[in-house]
Coordinates of C-alpha atoms in Angstrom, one line a residue:
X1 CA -15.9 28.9 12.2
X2 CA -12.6 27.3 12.3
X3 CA -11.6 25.9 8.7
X4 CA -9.0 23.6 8.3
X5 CA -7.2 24.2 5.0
X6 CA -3.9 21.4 4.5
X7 CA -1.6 22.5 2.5
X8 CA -0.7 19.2 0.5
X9 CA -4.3 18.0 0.7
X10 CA -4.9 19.1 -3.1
X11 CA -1.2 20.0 -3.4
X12 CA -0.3 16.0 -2.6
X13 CA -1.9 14.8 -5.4
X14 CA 0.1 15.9 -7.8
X15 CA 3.5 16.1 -5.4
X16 CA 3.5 12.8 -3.6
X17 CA 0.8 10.5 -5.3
X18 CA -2.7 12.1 -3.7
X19 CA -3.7 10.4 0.3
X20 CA -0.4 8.8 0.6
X21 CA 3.4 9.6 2.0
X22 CA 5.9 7.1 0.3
X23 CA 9.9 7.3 1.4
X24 CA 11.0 4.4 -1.2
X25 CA 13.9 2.6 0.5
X26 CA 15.8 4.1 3.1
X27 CA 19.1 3.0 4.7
X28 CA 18.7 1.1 7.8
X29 CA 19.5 3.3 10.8
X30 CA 18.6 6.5 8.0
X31 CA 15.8 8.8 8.9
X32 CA 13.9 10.7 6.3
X33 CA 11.1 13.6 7.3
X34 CA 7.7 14.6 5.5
X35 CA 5.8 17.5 6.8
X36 CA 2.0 18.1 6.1
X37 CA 1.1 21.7 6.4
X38 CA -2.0 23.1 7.6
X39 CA -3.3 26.6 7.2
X40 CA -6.0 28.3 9.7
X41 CA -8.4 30.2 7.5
X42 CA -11.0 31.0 10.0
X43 CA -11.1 33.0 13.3
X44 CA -10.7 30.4 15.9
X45 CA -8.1 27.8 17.1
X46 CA -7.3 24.8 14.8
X47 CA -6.1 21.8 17.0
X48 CA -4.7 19.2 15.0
X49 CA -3.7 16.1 15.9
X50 CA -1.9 12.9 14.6
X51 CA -2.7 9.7 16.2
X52 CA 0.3 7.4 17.5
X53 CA 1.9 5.4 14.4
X54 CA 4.1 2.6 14.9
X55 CA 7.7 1.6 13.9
X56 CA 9.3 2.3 12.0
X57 CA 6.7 5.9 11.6
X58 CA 8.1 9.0 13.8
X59 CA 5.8 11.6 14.6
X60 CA 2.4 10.8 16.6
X61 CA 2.1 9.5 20.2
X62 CA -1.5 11.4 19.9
X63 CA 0.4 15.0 19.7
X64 CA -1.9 18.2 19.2
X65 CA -0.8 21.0 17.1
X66 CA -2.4 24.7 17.6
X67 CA -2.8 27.0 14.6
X68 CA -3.9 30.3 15.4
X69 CA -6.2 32.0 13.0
X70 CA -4.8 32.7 9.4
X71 CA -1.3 31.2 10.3
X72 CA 0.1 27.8 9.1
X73 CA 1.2 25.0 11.6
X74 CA 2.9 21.7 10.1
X75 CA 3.1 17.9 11.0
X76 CA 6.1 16.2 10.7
X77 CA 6.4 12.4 10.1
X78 CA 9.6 10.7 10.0
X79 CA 10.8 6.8 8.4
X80 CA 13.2 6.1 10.3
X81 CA 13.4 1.9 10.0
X82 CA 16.1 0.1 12.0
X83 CA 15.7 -3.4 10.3
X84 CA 15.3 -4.3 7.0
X85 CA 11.4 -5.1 5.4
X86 CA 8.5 -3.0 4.0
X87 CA 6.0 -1.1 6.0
X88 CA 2.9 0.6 5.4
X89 CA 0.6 1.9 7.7
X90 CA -2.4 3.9 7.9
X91 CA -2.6 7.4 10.2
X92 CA -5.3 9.7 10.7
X93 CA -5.3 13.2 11.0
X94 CA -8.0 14.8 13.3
X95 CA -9.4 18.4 14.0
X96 CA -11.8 20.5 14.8
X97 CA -12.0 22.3 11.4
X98 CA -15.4 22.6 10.2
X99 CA -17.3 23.1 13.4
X100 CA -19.5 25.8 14.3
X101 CA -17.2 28.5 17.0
X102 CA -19.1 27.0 20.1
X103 CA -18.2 23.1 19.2
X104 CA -14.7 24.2 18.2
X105 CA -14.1 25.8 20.8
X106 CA -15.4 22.9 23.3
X107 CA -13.2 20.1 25.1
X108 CA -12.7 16.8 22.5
X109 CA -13.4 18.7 19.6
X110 CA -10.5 17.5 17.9
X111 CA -12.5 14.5 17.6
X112 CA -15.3 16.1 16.1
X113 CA -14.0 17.6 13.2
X114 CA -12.9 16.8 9.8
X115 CA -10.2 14.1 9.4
X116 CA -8.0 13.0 6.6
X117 CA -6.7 10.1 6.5
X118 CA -2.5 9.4 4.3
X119 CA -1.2 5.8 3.6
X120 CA 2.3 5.9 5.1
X121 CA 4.8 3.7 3.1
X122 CA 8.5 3.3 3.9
X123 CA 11.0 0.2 3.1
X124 CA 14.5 -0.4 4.1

């Protein structure tokens, strides 16, 4: 089966504060990068993908990451707010990690599979 294994989804508890990404207060017109991490520990394909997060978030428009078996693909997410305010938003992780090889392995599975979901915050 494909497992889906994030690096950061025990490991973000104790670095950034457990579900959530929080950039503090940028600059305007800075930009400031987090990257989730996600390690294949089964024999099949992970797809990953990160729905489409709004601005002042950098990172989504629905893209799909492929992590062959036992290697590590990463998700970047950028802050990158060009007026000043507060933002926090909520985006969603999806895969096909814990299926069985058939439904992994099937068209839309990324939909069927485990999710996790961070709190994105960012302030400028």
């Amino acid at each position: 089966p494909v497992r889906l294994v994030v690096a950061g989804w025990p490991a973000l508890a104790e670095e950034e504060g457990g579900s959530s990404l929080d950039w503090g207060t940028l600059p305007i017109g800075a930009s400031s990068t987090k990257r989730l991490e996600a390690r294949n520990e089964g024999n099949g394909t992970l797809l990953i993908r990160v729905d489409a997060m709004p601005a002042p978030f950098v990172g989504g428009a629905s893209k799909t990451v492929e992590v062959a078996p036992l290697e590590t693909g990463s998700v970047s997410i950028a802050c990158a707010p060009t007026l000043a305010g507060t933002w926090e938003e909520v985006v969603v992780l999806h895969s096909n990690g814990g299926l069985s090889p058939w439904e992994a392995s099937r068209p839309g599975s990324v939909d069927l599979g485990e999710k996790r979901s961070y709190t994105l915050r960012c302030a400028a």
